[in-house]
PDB file of C-alpha atoms in Angstrom:
ATOM      1  CA  PRO A  24       5.157 232.567  45.425  1.00 76.00           C
ATOM      2  CA  LEU A  25       8.679 231.703  46.357  1.00 81.00           C
ATOM      3  CA  GLN A  26      10.173 234.112  48.869  1.00 82.00           C
ATOM      4  CA  VAL A  27      13.942 234.649  48.837  1.00 80.00           C
ATOM      5  CA  VAL A  28      15.633 236.298  51.807  1.00 81.00           C
ATOM      6  CA  ALA A  29      19.252 237.403  51.743  1.00 77.00           C
ATOM      7  CA  ALA A  30      20.968 238.862  54.778  1.00 73.00           C
ATOM      8  CA  SER A  31      24.282 240.580  55.333  1.00 70.00           C
ATOM      9  CA  ALA A  32      25.725 243.279  57.526  1.00 63.00           C
ATOM     10  CA  THR A  33      28.488 244.124  55.094  1.00 64.00           C
ATOM     11  CA  VAL A  34      27.113 244.778  51.633  1.00 69.00           C
ATOM     12  CA  PRO A  35      28.332 248.120  50.288  1.00 67.00           C
ATOM     13  CA  ASP A  36      25.492 248.480  47.753  1.00 76.00           C
ATOM     14  CA  PRO A  37      22.511 246.411  48.941  1.00 79.00           C
ATOM     15  CA  VAL A  38      20.114 247.831  46.324  1.00 83.00           C
ATOM     16  CA  GLY A  39      22.501 247.057  43.461  1.00 85.00           C
ATOM     17  CA  LEU A  40      23.286 243.580  44.737  1.00 83.00           C
ATOM     18  CA  ALA A  41      19.635 242.706  45.369  1.00 85.00           C
ATOM     19  CA  SER A  42      18.591 244.043  41.949  1.00 86.00           C
ATOM     20  CA  ARG A  43      21.219 241.883  40.275  1.00 87.00           C
ATOM     21  CA  TYR A  44      19.931 238.629  41.800  1.00 84.00           C
ATOM     22  CA  LEU A  45      16.292 239.168  42.812  1.00 83.00           C
ATOM     23  CA  ASP A  46      13.147 240.305  41.024  1.00 82.00           C
ATOM     24  CA  GLU A  47      11.528 243.309  42.707  1.00 83.00           C
ATOM     25  CA  PRO A  48      13.710 243.245  45.819  1.00 85.00           C
ATOM     26  CA  LYS A  49      12.648 244.899  49.037  1.00 84.00           C
ATOM     27  CA  ILE A  50      15.515 246.176  51.210  1.00 82.00           C
ATOM     28  CA  VAL A  51      14.996 246.010  54.963  1.00 81.00           C
ATOM     29  CA  THR A  52      17.533 247.588  57.283  1.00 73.00           C
ATOM     30  CA  ALA A  53      17.916 247.330  61.020  1.00 66.00           C
ATOM     31  CA  GLY A  54      18.180 251.059  61.476  1.00 61.00           C
ATOM     32  CA  GLN A  55      21.157 253.259  62.058  1.00 61.00           C
ATOM     33  CA  ARG A  56      24.651 251.888  62.334  1.00 65.00           C
ATOM     34  CA  ARG A  57      26.213 251.703  65.729  1.00 68.00           C
ATOM     35  CA  ARG A  58      28.675 254.423  66.492  1.00 76.00           C
ATOM     36  CA  MET A  59      32.284 253.254  66.464  1.00 79.00           C
ATOM     37  CA  LEU A  60      34.687 254.704  68.998  1.00 86.00           C
ATOM     38  CA  ALA A  61      38.147 253.782  67.756  1.00 93.00           C
ATOM     39  CA  ARG A  62      41.565 254.666  69.004  1.00 95.00           C
ATOM     40  CA  ILE A  63      44.988 253.797  67.692  1.00 97.00           C
ATOM     41  CA  VAL A  64      47.783 252.762  70.055  1.00 97.00           C
ATOM     42  CA  ARG A  65      51.368 252.931  68.807  1.00 96.00           C
ATOM     43  CA  GLY A  66      53.099 249.638  69.480  1.00 96.00           C
ATOM     44  CA  ARG A  67      52.219 246.020  68.917  1.00 93.00           C
ATOM     45  CA  ASP A  68      54.554 244.306  71.357  1.00 95.00           C
ATOM     46  CA  VAL A  69      53.231 242.084  74.144  1.00 94.00           C
ATOM     47  CA  ASP A  70      53.877 244.707  76.843  1.00 95.00           C
ATOM     48  CA  THR A  71      51.934 247.421  75.000  1.00 96.00           C
ATOM     49  CA  ILE A  72      49.016 245.091  74.333  1.00 96.00           C
ATOM     50  CA  ARG A  73      48.972 243.790  77.927  1.00 95.00           C
ATOM     51  CA  ASP A  74      49.279 247.288  79.426  1.00 96.00           C
ATOM     52  CA  THR A  75      46.512 248.664  77.192  1.00 96.00           C
ATOM     53  CA  LEU A  76      44.148 245.779  77.967  1.00 95.00           C
ATOM     54  CA  THR A  77      44.916 246.065  81.692  1.00 95.00           C
ATOM     55  CA  CYS A  78      44.163 249.794  81.662  1.00 95.00           C
ATOM     56  CA  LEU A  79      40.903 249.204  79.787  1.00 93.00           C
ATOM     57  CA  ALA A  80      39.906 246.409  82.188  1.00 93.00           C
ATOM     58  CA  ARG A  81      40.454 248.753  85.130  1.00 93.00           C
ATOM     59  CA  ALA A  82      38.139 251.219  83.384  1.00 93.00           C
ATOM     60  CA  GLY A  83      35.379 248.599  83.146  1.00 90.00           C
ATOM     61  CA  THR A  84      36.065 246.616  79.984  1.00 90.00           C
ATOM     62  CA  ARG A  85      35.207 243.005  80.756  1.00 90.00           C
ATOM     63  CA  LYS A  86      35.256 241.046  77.508  1.00 92.00           C
ATOM     64  CA  VAL A  87      37.762 241.651  74.696  1.00 93.00           C
ATOM     65  CA  LEU A  88      38.049 240.026  71.285  1.00 92.00           C
ATOM     66  CA  VAL A  89      41.497 240.556  69.756  1.00 95.00           C
ATOM     67  CA  PHE A  90      41.986 239.866  66.041  1.00 94.00           C
ATOM     68  CA  CYS A  91      45.400 238.844  64.745  1.00 95.00           C
ATOM     69  CA  ASN A  92      46.314 238.154  61.126  1.00 93.00           C
ATOM     70  CA  ALA A  93      48.358 235.011  61.896  1.00 94.00           C
ATOM     71  CA  ARG A  94      47.776 231.987  64.119  1.00 94.00           C
ATOM     72  CA  ASN A  95      51.310 232.114  65.551  1.00 95.00           C
ATOM     73  CA  GLU A  96      50.526 235.622  66.822  1.00 95.00           C
ATOM     74  CA  VAL A  97      47.277 234.324  68.377  1.00 95.00           C
ATOM     75  CA  GLU A  98      49.168 231.542  70.162  1.00 96.00           C
ATOM     76  CA  ARG A  99      52.023 233.797  71.275  1.00 96.00           C
ATOM     77  CA  LEU A 100      49.782 236.515  72.719  1.00 96.00           C
ATOM     78  CA  ALA A 101      47.442 234.057  74.428  1.00 96.00           C
ATOM     79  CA  HIS A 102      50.431 232.283  75.959  1.00 96.00           C
ATOM     80  CA  GLU A 103      51.998 235.554  77.160  1.00 95.00           C
ATOM     81  CA  LEU A 104      48.789 236.828  78.798  1.00 94.00           C
ATOM     82  CA  THR A 105      47.530 233.586  80.347  1.00 95.00           C
ATOM     83  CA  GLY A 106      47.704 233.724  84.123  1.00 93.00           C
ATOM     84  CA  ARG A 107      48.357 237.456  84.262  1.00 92.00           C
ATOM     85  CA  PRO A 108      45.959 240.133  85.415  1.00 88.00           C
ATOM     86  CA  PRO A 109      43.394 241.232  84.514  1.00 89.00           C
ATOM     87  CA  PHE A 110      42.137 238.127  82.677  1.00 93.00           C
ATOM     88  CA  ARG A 111      44.227 235.462  84.454  1.00 91.00           C
ATOM     89  CA  HIS A 112      43.043 232.096  83.092  1.00 92.00           C
ATOM     90  CA  ALA A 113      40.180 233.465  81.005  1.00 95.00           C
ATOM     91  CA  VAL A 114      42.521 233.898  78.029  1.00 96.00           C
ATOM     92  CA  PHE A 115      41.562 231.991  74.899  1.00 95.00           C
ATOM     93  CA  ALA A 116      43.073 231.265  71.490  1.00 95.00           C
ATOM     94  CA  HIS A 117      40.954 230.591  68.388  1.00 93.00           C
ATOM     95  CA  HIS A 118      42.231 229.828  64.873  1.00 92.00           C
ATOM     96  CA  GLY A 119      41.625 227.453  61.996  1.00 89.00           C
ATOM     97  CA  SER A 120      44.440 225.059  62.908  1.00 91.00           C
ATOM     98  CA  LEU A 121      42.636 224.032  66.074  1.00 89.00           C
ATOM     99  CA  ALA A 122      40.312 221.034  65.919  1.00 92.00           C
ATOM    100  CA  ARG A 123      36.676 221.948  65.350  1.00 90.00           C
ATOM    101  CA  ASN A 124      35.642 220.710  68.813  1.00 93.00           C
ATOM    102  CA  SER A 125      38.389 222.780  70.399  1.00 92.00           C
ATOM    103  CA  ARG A 126      37.207 225.909  68.544  1.00 90.00           C
ATOM    104  CA  LEU A 127      33.583 225.300  69.577  1.00 90.00           C
ATOM    105  CA  GLN A 128      34.633 224.749  73.186  1.00 92.00           C
ATOM    106  CA  THR A 129      36.656 227.996  73.112  1.00 91.00           C
ATOM    107  CA  GLU A 130      33.671 229.878  71.676  1.00 89.00           C
ATOM    108  CA  GLN A 131      31.409 228.563  74.454  1.00 90.00           C
ATOM    109  CA  ARG A 132      33.901 229.316  77.211  1.00 93.00           C
ATOM    110  CA  PHE A 133      34.424 232.846  75.880  1.00 91.00           C
ATOM    111  CA  LEU A 134      30.676 233.346  75.480  1.00 89.00           C
ATOM    112  CA  HIS A 135      29.920 232.361  79.074  1.00 92.00           C
ATOM    113  CA  ALA A 136      32.927 233.960  80.787  1.00 92.00           C
ATOM    114  CA  PRO A 137      32.017 237.158  82.635  1.00 92.00           C
ATOM    115  CA  THR A 138      35.506 238.551  82.026  1.00 93.00           C
ATOM    116  CA  ALA A 139      37.802 237.229  79.295  1.00 94.00           C
ATOM    117  CA  VAL A 140      40.035 237.932  76.337  1.00 95.00           C
ATOM    118  CA  CYS A 141      40.066 235.858  73.170  1.00 94.00           C
ATOM    119  CA  PHE A 142      42.820 236.123  70.570  1.00 96.00           C
ATOM    120  CA  ALA A 143      41.572 234.993  67.172  1.00 93.00           C
ATOM    121  CA  THR A 144      42.314 234.988  63.485  1.00 92.00           C
ATOM    122  CA  CYS A 145      39.562 235.662  60.965  1.00 87.00           C
ATOM    123  CA  THR A 146      37.832 232.480  62.242  1.00 84.00           C
ATOM    124  CA  LEU A 147      35.701 234.638  64.547  1.00 79.00           C
ATOM    125  CA  GLU A 148      35.157 237.344  61.951  1.00 75.00           C
ATOM    126  CA  LEU A 149      31.943 235.908  60.499  1.00 68.00           C
ATOM    127  CA  VAL A 150      28.739 234.256  61.696  1.00 60.00           C
ATOM    128  CA  ILE A 151      29.326 234.551  65.414  1.00 66.00           C
ATOM    129  CA  ASP A 152      27.534 236.627  67.983  1.00 64.00           C
ATOM    130  CA  ILE A 153      29.128 236.913  71.373  1.00 68.00           C
ATOM    131  CA  GLY A 154      26.887 239.793  72.237  1.00 66.00           C
ATOM    132  CA  ASP A 155      28.667 241.064  75.312  1.00 81.00           C
ATOM    133  CA  VAL A 156      32.056 241.824  73.744  1.00 87.00           C
ATOM    134  CA  ASP A 157      32.951 245.241  75.147  1.00 88.00           C
ATOM    135  CA  LEU A 158      35.983 245.860  72.979  1.00 90.00           C
ATOM    136  CA  VAL A 159      37.480 244.650  69.726  1.00 92.00           C
ATOM    137  CA  ALA A 160      41.219 245.036  69.311  1.00 94.00           C
ATOM    138  CA  LEU A 161      43.230 244.633  66.131  1.00 96.00           C
ATOM    139  CA  THR A 162      46.905 243.706  66.411  1.00 96.00           C
ATOM    140  CA  SER A 163      47.520 244.281  62.733  1.00 92.00           C
ATOM    141  CA  VAL A 164      45.855 245.897  59.750  1.00 94.00           C
ATOM    142  CA  PRO A 165      43.071 243.745  58.244  1.00 93.00           C
ATOM    143  CA  PRO A 166      43.369 242.818  54.556  1.00 91.00           C
ATOM    144  CA  ASP A 167      40.579 245.195  53.466  1.00 90.00           C
ATOM    145  CA  VAL A 168      37.792 247.470  54.667  1.00 89.00           C
ATOM    146  CA  ALA A 169      35.211 244.656  54.553  1.00 85.00           C
ATOM    147  CA  ALA A 170      37.339 242.569  56.950  1.00 86.00           C
ATOM    148  CA  LEU A 171      37.775 245.624  59.170  1.00 87.00           C
ATOM    149  CA  MET A 172      34.008 246.071  59.266  1.00 84.00           C
ATOM    150  CA  GLN A 173      33.415 242.399  60.057  1.00 84.00           C
ATOM    151  CA  ARG A 174      35.996 242.411  62.845  1.00 87.00           C
ATOM    152  CA  THR A 175      34.989 245.676  64.477  1.00 83.00           C
ATOM    153  CA  GLY A 176      31.327 244.671  64.163  1.00 80.00           C
ATOM    154  CA  ARG A 177      31.819 241.814  66.638  1.00 77.00           C
ATOM    155  CA  GLY A 178      31.892 244.279  69.530  1.00 73.00           C
ATOM    156  CA  GLY A 179      29.216 246.373  71.191  1.00 61.00           C
ATOM    157  CA  ARG A 180      26.392 244.276  69.739  1.00 62.00           C
ATOM    158  CA  ARG A 181      24.087 245.117  72.637  1.00 66.00           C
ATOM    159  CA  THR A 182      25.028 248.773  72.941  1.00 68.00           C
ATOM    160  CA  ALA A 183      24.792 251.914  70.813  1.00 68.00           C
ATOM    161  CA  ALA A 184      28.552 252.005  70.221  1.00 74.00           C
ATOM    162  CA  ASN A 185      31.336 249.583  69.586  1.00 83.00           C
ATOM    163  CA  HIS A 186      34.766 250.292  71.027  1.00 88.00           C
ATOM    164  CA  VAL A 187      37.861 249.467  68.990  1.00 92.00           C
ATOM    165  CA  VAL A 188      41.586 249.643  69.701  1.00 96.00           C
ATOM    166  CA  CYS A 189      44.039 249.325  66.824  1.00 97.00           C
ATOM    167  CA  PHE A 190      47.663 248.454  67.633  1.00 98.00           C
ATOM    168  CA  ALA A 191      49.936 250.018  65.000  1.00 97.00           C
ATOM    169  CA  ALA A 192      53.566 248.902  64.766  1.00 95.00           C
ATOM    170  CA  SER A 193      54.644 251.975  62.777  1.00 96.00           C
ATOM    171  CA  ALA A 194      53.574 255.403  61.575  1.00 97.00           C
ATOM    172  CA  PHE A 195      52.677 253.803  58.245  1.00 97.00           C
ATOM    173  CA  GLU A 196      50.350 251.260  59.911  1.00 96.00           C
ATOM    174  CA  GLU A 197      48.806 254.056  61.959  1.00 97.00           C
ATOM    175  CA  SER A 198      48.082 255.928  58.729  1.00 97.00           C
ATOM    176  CA  VAL A 199      46.595 252.806  57.117  1.00 96.00           C
ATOM    177  CA  PHE A 200      44.368 252.228  60.149  1.00 96.00           C
ATOM    178  CA  ARG A 201      43.177 255.854  60.051  1.00 96.00           C
ATOM    179  CA  THR A 202      42.425 255.601  56.323  1.00 94.00           C
ATOM    180  CA  MET A 203      40.559 252.307  56.681  1.00 93.00           C
ATOM    181  CA  LEU A 204      38.547 253.487  59.696  1.00 92.00           C
ATOM    182  CA  SER A 205      37.607 256.636  57.811  1.00 92.00           C
ATOM    183  CA  ALA A 206      36.616 254.604  54.751  1.00 90.00           C
ATOM    184  CA  GLN A 207      34.485 252.307  56.903  1.00 86.00           C
ATOM    185  CA  LYS A 208      32.744 255.262  58.511  1.00 84.00           C
ATOM    186  CA  ARG A 209      31.974 256.790  55.097  1.00 83.00           C
ATOM    187  CA  GLY A 210      30.891 253.473  53.554  1.00 77.00           C
ATOM    188  CA  LEU A 211      33.803 253.305  51.109  1.00 78.00           C
ATOM    189  CA  TRP A 212      34.864 249.732  50.532  1.00 73.00           C
ATOM    190  CA  PHE A 213      37.584 250.102  47.878  1.00 71.00           C
ATOM    191  CA  GLU A 214      36.517 246.833  46.301  1.00 62.00           C
TER     192      GLU A 214
END
């Protein structure tokens, strides 16, 4: 008989979804979710981001994936941090406006760098596994809880916990981050 396999890390109701499309589905899970250790930092300016990443690097963080909602923010932050400690020239930019070969080259360089930071739009949100990302940072609120889960899920893939830093520009953004992180933890997707 034909065997159909569907895989996803971000389906809020796997039983319901599988039942809708498959006859007699069998749900297989990878076990418990990784623990997320998230903190919110007030401020989204270059100095706050640089100072926070520098402090975390001194504490042992080696590889950071930073998600931005806009490519101009990716370019600006990568430009501002290139050449500066702690990442020096291991600062990368990744977004959809770059040529495909350039994106693939950036992914490989980030993957193989022992210490690096990569600023990216949602282009690195799906279907990528850079397993040794120590920290995921968000410079702005993602569009929804599913995007938050995809982005934060890129970190800590080889550990029991993933570490997340959210940069909030205002008290309102801080509140939105707290609400979304809480929703993610409780499995509420607000579809």
